[in-house]
Short mmCIF file of C-alpha atoms in Angstrom, two decimals:
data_model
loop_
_atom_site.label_atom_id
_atom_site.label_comp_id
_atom_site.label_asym_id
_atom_site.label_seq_id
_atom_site.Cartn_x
_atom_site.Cartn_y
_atom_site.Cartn_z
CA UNK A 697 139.46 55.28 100.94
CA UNK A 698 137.50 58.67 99.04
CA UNK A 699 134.46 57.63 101.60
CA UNK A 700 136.01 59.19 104.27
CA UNK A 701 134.98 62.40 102.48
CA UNK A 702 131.58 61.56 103.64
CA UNK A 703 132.42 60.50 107.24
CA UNK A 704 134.42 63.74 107.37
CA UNK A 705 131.43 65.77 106.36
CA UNK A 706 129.09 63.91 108.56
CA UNK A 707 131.34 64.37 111.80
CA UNK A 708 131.84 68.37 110.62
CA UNK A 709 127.99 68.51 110.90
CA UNK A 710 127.18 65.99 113.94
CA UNK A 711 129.53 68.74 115.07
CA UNK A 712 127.75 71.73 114.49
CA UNK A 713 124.32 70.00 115.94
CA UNK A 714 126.00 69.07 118.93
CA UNK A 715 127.75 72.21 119.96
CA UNK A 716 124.22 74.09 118.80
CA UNK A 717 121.99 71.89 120.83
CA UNK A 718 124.03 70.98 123.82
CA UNK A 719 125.87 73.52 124.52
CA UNK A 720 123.83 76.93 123.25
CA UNK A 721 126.85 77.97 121.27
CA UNK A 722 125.58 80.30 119.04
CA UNK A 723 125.13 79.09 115.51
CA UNK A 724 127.34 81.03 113.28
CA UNK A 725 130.15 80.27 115.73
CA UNK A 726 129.16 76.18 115.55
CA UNK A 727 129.19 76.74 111.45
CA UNK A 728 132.69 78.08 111.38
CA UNK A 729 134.27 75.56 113.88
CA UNK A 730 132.53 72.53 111.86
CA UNK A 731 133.85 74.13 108.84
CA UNK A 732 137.03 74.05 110.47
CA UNK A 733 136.99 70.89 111.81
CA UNK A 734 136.24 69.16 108.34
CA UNK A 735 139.05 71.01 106.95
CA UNK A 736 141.73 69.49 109.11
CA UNK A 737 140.23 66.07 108.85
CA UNK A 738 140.59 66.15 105.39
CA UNK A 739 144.04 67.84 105.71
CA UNK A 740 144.71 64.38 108.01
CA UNK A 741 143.20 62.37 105.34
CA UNK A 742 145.70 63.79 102.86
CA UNK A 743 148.74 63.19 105.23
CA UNK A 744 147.21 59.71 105.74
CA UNK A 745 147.42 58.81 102.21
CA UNK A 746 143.73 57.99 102.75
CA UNK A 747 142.57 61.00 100.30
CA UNK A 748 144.33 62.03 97.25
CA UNK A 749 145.98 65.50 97.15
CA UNK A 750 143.29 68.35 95.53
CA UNK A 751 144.17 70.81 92.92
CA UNK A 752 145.76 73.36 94.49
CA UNK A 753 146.61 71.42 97.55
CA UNK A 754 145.29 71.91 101.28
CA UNK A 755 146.43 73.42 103.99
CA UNK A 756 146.01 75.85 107.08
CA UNK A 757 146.10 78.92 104.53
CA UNK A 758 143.95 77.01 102.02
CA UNK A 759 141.15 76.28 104.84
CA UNK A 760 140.88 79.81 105.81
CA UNK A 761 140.82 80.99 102.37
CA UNK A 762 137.88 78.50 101.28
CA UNK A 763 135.82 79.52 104.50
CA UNK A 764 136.62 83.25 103.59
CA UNK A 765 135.39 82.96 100.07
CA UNK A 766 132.46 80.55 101.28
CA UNK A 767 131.29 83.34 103.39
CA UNK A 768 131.79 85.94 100.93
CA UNK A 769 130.03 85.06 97.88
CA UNK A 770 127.62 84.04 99.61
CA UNK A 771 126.87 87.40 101.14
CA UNK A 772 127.69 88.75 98.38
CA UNK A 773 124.72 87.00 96.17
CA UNK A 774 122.41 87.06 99.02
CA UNK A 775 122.89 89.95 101.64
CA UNK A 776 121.04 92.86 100.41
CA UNK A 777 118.53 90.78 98.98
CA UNK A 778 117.68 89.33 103.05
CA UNK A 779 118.35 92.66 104.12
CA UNK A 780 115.98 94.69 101.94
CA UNK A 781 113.44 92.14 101.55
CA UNK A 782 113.56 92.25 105.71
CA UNK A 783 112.94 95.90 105.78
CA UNK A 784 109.79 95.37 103.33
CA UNK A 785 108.58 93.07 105.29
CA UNK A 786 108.84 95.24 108.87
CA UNK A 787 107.39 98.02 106.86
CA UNK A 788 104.40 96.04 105.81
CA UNK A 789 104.21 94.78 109.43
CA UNK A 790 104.81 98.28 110.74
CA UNK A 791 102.44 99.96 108.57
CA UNK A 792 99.69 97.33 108.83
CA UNK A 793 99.85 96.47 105.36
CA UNK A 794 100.30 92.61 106.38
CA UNK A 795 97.00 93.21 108.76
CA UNK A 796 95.42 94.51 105.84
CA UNK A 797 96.24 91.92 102.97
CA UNK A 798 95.43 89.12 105.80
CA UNK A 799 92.08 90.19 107.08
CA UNK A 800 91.04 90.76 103.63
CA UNK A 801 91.97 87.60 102.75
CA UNK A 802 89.85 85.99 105.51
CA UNK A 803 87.38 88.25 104.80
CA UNK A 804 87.14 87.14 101.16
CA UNK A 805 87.92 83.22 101.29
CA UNK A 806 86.47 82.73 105.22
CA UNK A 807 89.10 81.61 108.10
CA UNK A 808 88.00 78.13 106.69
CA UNK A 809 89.96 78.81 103.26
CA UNK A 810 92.57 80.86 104.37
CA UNK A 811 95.01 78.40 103.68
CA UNK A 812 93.87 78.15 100.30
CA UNK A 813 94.43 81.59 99.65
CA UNK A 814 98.73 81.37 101.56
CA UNK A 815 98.95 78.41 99.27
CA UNK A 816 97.89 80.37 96.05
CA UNK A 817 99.91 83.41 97.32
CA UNK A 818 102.80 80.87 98.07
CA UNK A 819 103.01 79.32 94.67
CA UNK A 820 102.63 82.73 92.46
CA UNK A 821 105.62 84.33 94.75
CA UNK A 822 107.49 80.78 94.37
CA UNK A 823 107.09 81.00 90.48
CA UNK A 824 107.77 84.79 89.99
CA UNK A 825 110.65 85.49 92.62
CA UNK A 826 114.02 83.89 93.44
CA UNK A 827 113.07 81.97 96.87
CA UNK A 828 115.04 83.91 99.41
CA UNK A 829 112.92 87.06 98.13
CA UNK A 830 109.87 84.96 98.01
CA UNK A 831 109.78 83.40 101.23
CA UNK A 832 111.04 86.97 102.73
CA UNK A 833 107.76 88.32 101.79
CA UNK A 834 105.51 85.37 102.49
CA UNK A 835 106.87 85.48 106.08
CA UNK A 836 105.11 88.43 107.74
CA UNK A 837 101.61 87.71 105.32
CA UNK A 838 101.60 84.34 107.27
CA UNK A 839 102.22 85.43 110.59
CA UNK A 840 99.64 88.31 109.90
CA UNK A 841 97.40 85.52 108.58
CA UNK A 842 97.36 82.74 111.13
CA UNK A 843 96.94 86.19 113.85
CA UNK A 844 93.50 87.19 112.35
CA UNK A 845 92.58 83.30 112.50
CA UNK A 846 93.57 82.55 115.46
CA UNK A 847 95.83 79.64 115.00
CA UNK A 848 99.50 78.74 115.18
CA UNK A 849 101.36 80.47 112.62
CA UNK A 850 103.29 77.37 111.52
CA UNK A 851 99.76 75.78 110.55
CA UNK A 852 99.81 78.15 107.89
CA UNK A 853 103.42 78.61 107.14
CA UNK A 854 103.88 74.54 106.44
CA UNK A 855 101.29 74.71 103.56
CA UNK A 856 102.41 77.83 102.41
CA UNK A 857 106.37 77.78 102.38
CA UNK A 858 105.20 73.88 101.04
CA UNK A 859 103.70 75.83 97.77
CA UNK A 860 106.45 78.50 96.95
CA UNK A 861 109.24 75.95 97.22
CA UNK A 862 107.02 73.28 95.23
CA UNK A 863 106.77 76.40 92.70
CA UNK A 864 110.29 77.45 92.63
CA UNK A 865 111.80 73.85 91.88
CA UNK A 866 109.56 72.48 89.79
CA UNK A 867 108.66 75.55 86.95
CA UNK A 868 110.24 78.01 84.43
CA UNK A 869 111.39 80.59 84.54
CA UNK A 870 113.03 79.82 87.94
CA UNK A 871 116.97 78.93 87.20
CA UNK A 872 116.96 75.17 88.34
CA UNK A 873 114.19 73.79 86.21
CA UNK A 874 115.46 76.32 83.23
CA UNK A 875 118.89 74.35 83.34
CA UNK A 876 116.92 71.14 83.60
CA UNK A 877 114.49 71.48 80.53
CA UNK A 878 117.86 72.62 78.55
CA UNK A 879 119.84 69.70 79.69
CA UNK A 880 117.30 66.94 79.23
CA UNK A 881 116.44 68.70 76.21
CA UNK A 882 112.66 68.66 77.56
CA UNK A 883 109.66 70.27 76.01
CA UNK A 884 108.37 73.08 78.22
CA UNK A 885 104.84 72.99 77.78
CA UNK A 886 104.97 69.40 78.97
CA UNK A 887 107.12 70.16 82.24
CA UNK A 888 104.53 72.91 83.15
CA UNK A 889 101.48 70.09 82.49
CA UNK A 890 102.89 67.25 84.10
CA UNK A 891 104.76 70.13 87.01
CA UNK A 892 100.90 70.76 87.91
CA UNK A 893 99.95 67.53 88.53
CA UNK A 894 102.71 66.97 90.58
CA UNK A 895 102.83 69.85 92.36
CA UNK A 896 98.85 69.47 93.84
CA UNK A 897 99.17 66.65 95.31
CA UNK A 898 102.96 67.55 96.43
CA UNK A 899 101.28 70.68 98.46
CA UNK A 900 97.85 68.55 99.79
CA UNK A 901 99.97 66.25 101.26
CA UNK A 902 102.84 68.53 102.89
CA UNK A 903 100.26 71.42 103.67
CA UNK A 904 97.30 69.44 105.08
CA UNK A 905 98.42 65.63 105.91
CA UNK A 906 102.27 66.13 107.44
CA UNK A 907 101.13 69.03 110.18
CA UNK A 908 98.54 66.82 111.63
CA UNK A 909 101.65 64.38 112.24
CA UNK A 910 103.79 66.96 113.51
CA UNK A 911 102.37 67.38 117.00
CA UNK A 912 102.25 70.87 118.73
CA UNK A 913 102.75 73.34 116.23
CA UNK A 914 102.22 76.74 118.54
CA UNK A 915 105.43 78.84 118.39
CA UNK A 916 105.52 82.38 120.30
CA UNK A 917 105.14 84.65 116.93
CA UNK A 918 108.54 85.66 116.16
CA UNK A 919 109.85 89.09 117.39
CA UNK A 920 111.32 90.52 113.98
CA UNK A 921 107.52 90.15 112.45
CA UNK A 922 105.41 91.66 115.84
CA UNK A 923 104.17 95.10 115.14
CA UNK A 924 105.24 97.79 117.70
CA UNK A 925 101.24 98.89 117.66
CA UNK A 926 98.43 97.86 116.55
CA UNK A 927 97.78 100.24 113.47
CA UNK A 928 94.51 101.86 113.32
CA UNK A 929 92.35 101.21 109.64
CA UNK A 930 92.23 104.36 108.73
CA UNK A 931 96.05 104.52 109.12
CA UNK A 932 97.09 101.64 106.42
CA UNK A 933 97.62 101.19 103.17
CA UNK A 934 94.59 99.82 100.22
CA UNK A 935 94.17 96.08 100.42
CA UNK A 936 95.91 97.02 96.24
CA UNK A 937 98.40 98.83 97.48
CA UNK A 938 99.73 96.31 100.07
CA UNK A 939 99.73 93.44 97.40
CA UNK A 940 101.53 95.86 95.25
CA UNK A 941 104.29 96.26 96.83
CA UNK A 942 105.83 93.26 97.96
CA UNK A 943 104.86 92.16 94.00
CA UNK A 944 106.65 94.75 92.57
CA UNK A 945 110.21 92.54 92.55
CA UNK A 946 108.29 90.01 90.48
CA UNK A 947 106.38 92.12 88.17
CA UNK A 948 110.36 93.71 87.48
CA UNK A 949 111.86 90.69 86.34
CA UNK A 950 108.92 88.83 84.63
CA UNK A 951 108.71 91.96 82.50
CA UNK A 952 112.62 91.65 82.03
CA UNK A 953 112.06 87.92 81.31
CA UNK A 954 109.41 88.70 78.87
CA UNK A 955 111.24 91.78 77.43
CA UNK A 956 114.26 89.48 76.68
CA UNK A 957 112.77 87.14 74.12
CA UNK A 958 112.05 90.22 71.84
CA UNK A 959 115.70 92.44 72.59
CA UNK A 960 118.96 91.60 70.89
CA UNK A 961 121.63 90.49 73.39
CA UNK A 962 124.53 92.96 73.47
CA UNK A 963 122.34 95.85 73.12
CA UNK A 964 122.13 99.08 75.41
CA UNK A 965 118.53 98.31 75.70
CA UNK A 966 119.38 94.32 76.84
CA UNK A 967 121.70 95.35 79.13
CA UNK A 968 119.22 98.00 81.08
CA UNK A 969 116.75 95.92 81.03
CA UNK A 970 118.67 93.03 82.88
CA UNK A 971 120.27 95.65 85.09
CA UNK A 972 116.27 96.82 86.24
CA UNK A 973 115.21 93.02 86.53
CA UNK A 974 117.99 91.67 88.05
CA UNK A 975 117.01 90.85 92.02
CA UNK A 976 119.05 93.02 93.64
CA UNK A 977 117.71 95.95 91.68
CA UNK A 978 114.58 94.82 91.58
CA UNK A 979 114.17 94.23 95.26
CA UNK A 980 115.55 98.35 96.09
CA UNK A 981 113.03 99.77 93.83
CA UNK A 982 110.42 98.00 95.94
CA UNK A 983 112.16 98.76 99.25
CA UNK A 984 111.93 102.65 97.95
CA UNK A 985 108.22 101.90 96.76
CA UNK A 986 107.34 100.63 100.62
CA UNK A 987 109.24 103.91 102.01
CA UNK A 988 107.10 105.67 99.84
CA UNK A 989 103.27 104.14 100.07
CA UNK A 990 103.67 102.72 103.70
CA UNK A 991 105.62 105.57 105.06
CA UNK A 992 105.59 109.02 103.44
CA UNK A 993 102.60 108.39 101.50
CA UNK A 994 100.34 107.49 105.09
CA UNK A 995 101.75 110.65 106.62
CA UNK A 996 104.32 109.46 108.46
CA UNK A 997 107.89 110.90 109.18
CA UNK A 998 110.86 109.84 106.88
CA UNK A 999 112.38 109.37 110.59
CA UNK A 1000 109.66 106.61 111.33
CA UNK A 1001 110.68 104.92 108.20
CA UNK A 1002 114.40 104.95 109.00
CA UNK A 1003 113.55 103.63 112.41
CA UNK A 1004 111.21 100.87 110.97
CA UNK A 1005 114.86 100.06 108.38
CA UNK A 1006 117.24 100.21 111.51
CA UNK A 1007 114.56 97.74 113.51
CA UNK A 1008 114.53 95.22 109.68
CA UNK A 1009 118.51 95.48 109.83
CA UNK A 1010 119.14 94.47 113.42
CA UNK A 1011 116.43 91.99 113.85
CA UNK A 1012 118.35 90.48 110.76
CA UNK A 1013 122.03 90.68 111.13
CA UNK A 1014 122.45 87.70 112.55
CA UNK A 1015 120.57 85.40 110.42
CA UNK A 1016 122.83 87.23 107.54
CA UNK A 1017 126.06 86.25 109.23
CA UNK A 1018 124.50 82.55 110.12
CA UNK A 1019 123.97 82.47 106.48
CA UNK A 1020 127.20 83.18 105.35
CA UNK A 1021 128.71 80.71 107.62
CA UNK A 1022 126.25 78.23 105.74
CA UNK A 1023 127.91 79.39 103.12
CA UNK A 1024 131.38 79.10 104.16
CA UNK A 1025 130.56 75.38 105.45
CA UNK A 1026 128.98 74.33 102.20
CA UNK A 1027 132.18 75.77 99.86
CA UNK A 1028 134.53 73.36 102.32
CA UNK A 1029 132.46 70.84 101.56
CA UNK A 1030 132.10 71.45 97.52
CA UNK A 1031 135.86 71.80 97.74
CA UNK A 1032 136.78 68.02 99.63
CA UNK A 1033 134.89 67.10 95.96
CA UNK A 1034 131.84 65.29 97.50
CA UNK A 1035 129.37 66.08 94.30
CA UNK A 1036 131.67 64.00 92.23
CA UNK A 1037 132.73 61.06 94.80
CA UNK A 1038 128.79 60.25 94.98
CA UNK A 1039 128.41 61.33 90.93
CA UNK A 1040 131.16 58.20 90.76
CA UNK A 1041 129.36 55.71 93.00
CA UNK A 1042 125.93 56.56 91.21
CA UNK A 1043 126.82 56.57 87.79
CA UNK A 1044 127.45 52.58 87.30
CA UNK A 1045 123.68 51.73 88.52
CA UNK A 1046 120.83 50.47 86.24
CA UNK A 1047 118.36 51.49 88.18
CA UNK A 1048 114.94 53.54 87.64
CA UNK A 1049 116.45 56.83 85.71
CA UNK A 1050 113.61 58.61 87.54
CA UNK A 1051 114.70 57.11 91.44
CA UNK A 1052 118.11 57.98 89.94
CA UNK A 1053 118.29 61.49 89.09
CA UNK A 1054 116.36 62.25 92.39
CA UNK A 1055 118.47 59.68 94.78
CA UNK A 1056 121.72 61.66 92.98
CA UNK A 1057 120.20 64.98 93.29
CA UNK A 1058 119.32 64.53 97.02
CA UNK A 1059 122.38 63.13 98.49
CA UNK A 1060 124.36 65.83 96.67
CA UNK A 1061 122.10 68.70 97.88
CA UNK A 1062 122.46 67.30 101.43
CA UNK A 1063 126.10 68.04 100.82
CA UNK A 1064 126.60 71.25 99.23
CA UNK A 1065 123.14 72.65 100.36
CA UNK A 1066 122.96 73.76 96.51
CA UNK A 1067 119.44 72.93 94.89
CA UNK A 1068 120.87 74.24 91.34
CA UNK A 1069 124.29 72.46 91.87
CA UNK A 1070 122.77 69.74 92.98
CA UNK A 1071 120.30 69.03 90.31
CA UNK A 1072 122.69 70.46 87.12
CA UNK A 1073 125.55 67.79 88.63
CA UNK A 1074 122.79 64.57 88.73
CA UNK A 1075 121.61 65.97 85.41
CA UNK A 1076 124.96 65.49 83.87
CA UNK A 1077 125.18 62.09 85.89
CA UNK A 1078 122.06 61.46 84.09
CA UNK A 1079 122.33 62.59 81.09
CA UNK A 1080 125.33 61.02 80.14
CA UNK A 1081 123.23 57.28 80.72
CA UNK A 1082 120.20 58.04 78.93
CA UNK A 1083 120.51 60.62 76.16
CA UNK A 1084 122.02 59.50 72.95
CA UNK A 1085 125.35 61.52 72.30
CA UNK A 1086 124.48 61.22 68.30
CA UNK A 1087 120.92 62.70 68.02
CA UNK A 1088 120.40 64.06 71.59
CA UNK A 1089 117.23 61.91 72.41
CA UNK A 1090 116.47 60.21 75.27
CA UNK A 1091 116.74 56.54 75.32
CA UNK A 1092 113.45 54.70 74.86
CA UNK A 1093 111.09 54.49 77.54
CA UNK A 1094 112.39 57.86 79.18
CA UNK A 1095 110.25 60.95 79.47
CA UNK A 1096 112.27 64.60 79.54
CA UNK A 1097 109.48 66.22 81.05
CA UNK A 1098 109.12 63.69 83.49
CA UNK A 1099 113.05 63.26 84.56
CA UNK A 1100 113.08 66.90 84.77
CA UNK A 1101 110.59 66.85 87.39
CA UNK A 1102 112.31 64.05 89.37
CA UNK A 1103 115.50 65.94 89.41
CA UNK A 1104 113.56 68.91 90.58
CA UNK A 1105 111.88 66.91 93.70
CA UNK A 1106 114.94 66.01 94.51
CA UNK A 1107 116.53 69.24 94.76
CA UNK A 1108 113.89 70.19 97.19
CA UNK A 1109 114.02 67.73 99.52
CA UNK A 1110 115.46 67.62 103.28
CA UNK A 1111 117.65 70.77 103.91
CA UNK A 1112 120.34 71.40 107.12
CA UNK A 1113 122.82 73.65 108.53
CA UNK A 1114 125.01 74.38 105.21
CA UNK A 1115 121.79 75.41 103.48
CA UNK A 1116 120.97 79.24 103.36
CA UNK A 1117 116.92 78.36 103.01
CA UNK A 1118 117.13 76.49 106.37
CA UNK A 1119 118.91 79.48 108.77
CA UNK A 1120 116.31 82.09 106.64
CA UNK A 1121 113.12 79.84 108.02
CA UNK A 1122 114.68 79.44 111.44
CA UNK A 1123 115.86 83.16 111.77
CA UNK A 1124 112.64 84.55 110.57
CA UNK A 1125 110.74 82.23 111.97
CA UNK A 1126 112.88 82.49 115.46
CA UNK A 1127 112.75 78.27 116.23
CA UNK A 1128 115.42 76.08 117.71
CA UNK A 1129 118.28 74.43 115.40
CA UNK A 1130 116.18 71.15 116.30
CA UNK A 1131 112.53 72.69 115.67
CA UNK A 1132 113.91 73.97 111.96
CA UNK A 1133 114.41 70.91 111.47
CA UNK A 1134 111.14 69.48 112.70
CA UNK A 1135 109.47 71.84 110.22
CA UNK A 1136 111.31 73.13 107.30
CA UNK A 1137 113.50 69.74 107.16
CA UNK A 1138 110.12 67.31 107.69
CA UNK A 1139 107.87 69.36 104.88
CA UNK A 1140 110.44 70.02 102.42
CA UNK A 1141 111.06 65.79 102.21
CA UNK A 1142 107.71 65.40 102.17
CA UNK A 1143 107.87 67.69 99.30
CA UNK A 1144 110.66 65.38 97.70
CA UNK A 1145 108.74 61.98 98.32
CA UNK A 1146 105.52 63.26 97.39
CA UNK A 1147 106.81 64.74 94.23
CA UNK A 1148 108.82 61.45 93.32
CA UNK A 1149 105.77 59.75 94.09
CA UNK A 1150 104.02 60.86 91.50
CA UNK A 1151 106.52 61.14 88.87
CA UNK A 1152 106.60 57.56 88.96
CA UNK A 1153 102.91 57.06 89.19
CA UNK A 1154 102.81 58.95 85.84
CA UNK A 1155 105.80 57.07 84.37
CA UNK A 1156 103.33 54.21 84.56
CA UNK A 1157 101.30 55.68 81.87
CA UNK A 1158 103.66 58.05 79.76
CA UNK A 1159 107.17 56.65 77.91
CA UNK A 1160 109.33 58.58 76.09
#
């Protein structure tokens, strides 16, 4: 009877939707109560003798505790990171460095290109920076963008949020395809080569082919990324200056990255180098940067900068709080032991290994909402069937480089309510529960079918 974990979880989330849509009951509030509501279901379960007993047991005390520490560490990896990279953003909004980057841009590549340029700005961000901080400073670029071109904003963010997810999932030195290329014991040379060819026709197809299908893509721009004023030329920052700053995270910790294959671990050195490029850190030296060279440094009151931070941080609390109900939701969820119920009904197939590892890796990211979870738990699914315990090679006809990638498409695939990605597109982005998922849900599984696609078009002519 273990599948009633999954009718559980599905009921917890029709739950959420429904109270969301319907009824206009505020998201966070819909999280918590699903989150509840799957936690005495499987409490019932238990009692039923339908479920076995987890470690630890379950219980009133036992829910709260889970949703509690759900909502916690989840906050507590994430929260300043969405908070300061908000407060960039407003500043480059406020200060007209996001007017500036985007009508040089158009200037440079022509309204015709512009898309071009998001998508290359997209995929370095998605490469460089942890996602959250990436897409936090795509966000107000793309609105600023698709404002001096005079087109829907979403046109633009679908091809460009397409790219720096497409980038983050598929290539070192992100943390989901480093654990992949060590667990399939891949070469990572060949992951970038055969990531590229993936990844263009992964971002043609979601950026250019799935808007045209999507119908009316004109959203009102959102009201955390409209400038109070219209800022005057001669009042913003260099077109250098604006791309500095919002870099600056990136530049930190590829520079740690890089400064890390020549230190000795253990070190004083090591350690203040990881403490500098760790994202956190990283993010509040560029937060101070942007008080400095949009604020102070374009003659304008410390007072207007603190104003511009109190305007980031309550345009954002809420999407925070949504997020860490996400998070509480997906730790109920991780705890009912979904990952391994599916892990166990996957495990005994002979299928593909390449429709494998993705099929695995999406059905246990639409439970957790975990892209690194999700793809390190199919890769020891995986693993275990086609690498040979003795030497560590893959069995015959099995490419590393190749698997690697089809784990990675399936970690970014289709996205809901217990994913943190999803509430920071919707919140920023200020859409419906329903239009999130018309958007971010629709392009990131075209980004997962796409990139499967081609991973088995290219199985076709490389074997391991």
């Amino acid at each position: 009877m273990e599948w009633v974990h999954i009718l559980f979880v599905v009921l917890g989330i029709a739950l959420m939707l429904f109270l969301n849509i319907k009824f206009n009951v505020n998201a966070m509030l819909a999280l918590l109560l699903a989150t509840l509501f799957i936690g005495f279901l499987e409490m019932g379960g238990i009692a039923l003798g339908w479920l076995p007993t987890p470690e630890g047991g379950l219980n009133p005390a036992v829910i709260l505790e889970t949703i509690q520490t759900g909502f916690g560490s989840t906050l507590g990896s994430l929260a300043i990171i969405v908070v300061f990279g908000a407060v960039i953003g407003k500043l480059m909004v406020d200060s007209g460095a996001a007017n500036q980057i985007a009508e040089t841009l158009i200037a440079r590549f022509g309204i015709r290109f512009v898309k071009i340029a998001m998508v290359i700005a997209g995929s370095v961000f998605g490469l460089a920076m942890f996602y959250e901080v990436a897409f936090i400073i795509m966000a107000p670029l793309i609105v600023a963008v698709a404002h001096e071109a005079k087109m829907p904003f979403m046109k633009i963010a679908i091809p460009a949020v397409a790219a720096t997810t497409t980038a983050h999932s598929l290539f070192v030195p992100q943390p989901g395809p480093v654990a992949l290329v060590e667990a399939y014991n891949a070469d990572t040379g060949m992951v970038y080569i055969y990531g590229i060819l993936v990844a263009i026709p992964t971002i043609a197809v979601t950026g250019w082919v799935l808007p045209r299908l999507l119908g009316n893509l004109d959203y009102p721009v959102p009201k955390l990324l409209q400038a109070e004023n219209e800022v005057p030329v001669s009042m913003r920052p260099s077109f250098g200056i604006s791309m500095l700053v919002p870099l600056i995270p990136a530049i930190i910790m590829i520079g740690a990255t890089i400064a890390n294959a020549f230190l000795v671990e253990g070190t004083t050195v090591h350690m203040w180098v990881n403490f500098v490029g760790s994202p956190i850190v990283a993010i509040s030296l560029a937060m101070i940067a942007a008080f400095y060279f949009f604020g102070t440094a374009r003659r304008r009151s410390f007072e207007w900068v603190m104003d511009s931070f109190g305007g980031a941080v309550k345009a954002i609390a809420m999407v925070v709080l949504i997020i860490g109900a996400g998070g509480a939701l997906k730790q109920m969820i991780i705890a009912t032991g979904i990952g391994d119920y599916i892990g166990t009904l996957m495990s005994g197939s002979s299928a593909n290994p390449y429709i494998m590892a993705w099929l695995i890796t999406v059905l246990i990211r639409l439970a957790t909402g975990q892209g690194v979870v999700s793809a390190m738990t199919a890769a020891g699914i995986i693993g275990s069937a086609v690498i040979d315990p003795a030497t560590g090679q893959m069995v015959a006809g099995v490419d590393p480089a190749l698997l690697v990638l089809a784990t990675a498409a399936g970690s970014n695939t289709l996205t809901h309510v217990n994913d943190a990605s999803f509430w920071l597109f919707k919140g920023y982005f200020d859409l419906s529960v329903k239009d999130t998922l018309k958007t971010w849900g629709l392009l990131e599984l075209c980004n997962s079918l796409v990139g499967l696609g081609v991973v088995l078009l290219l199985s076709l002519f490389v074997g391991g």
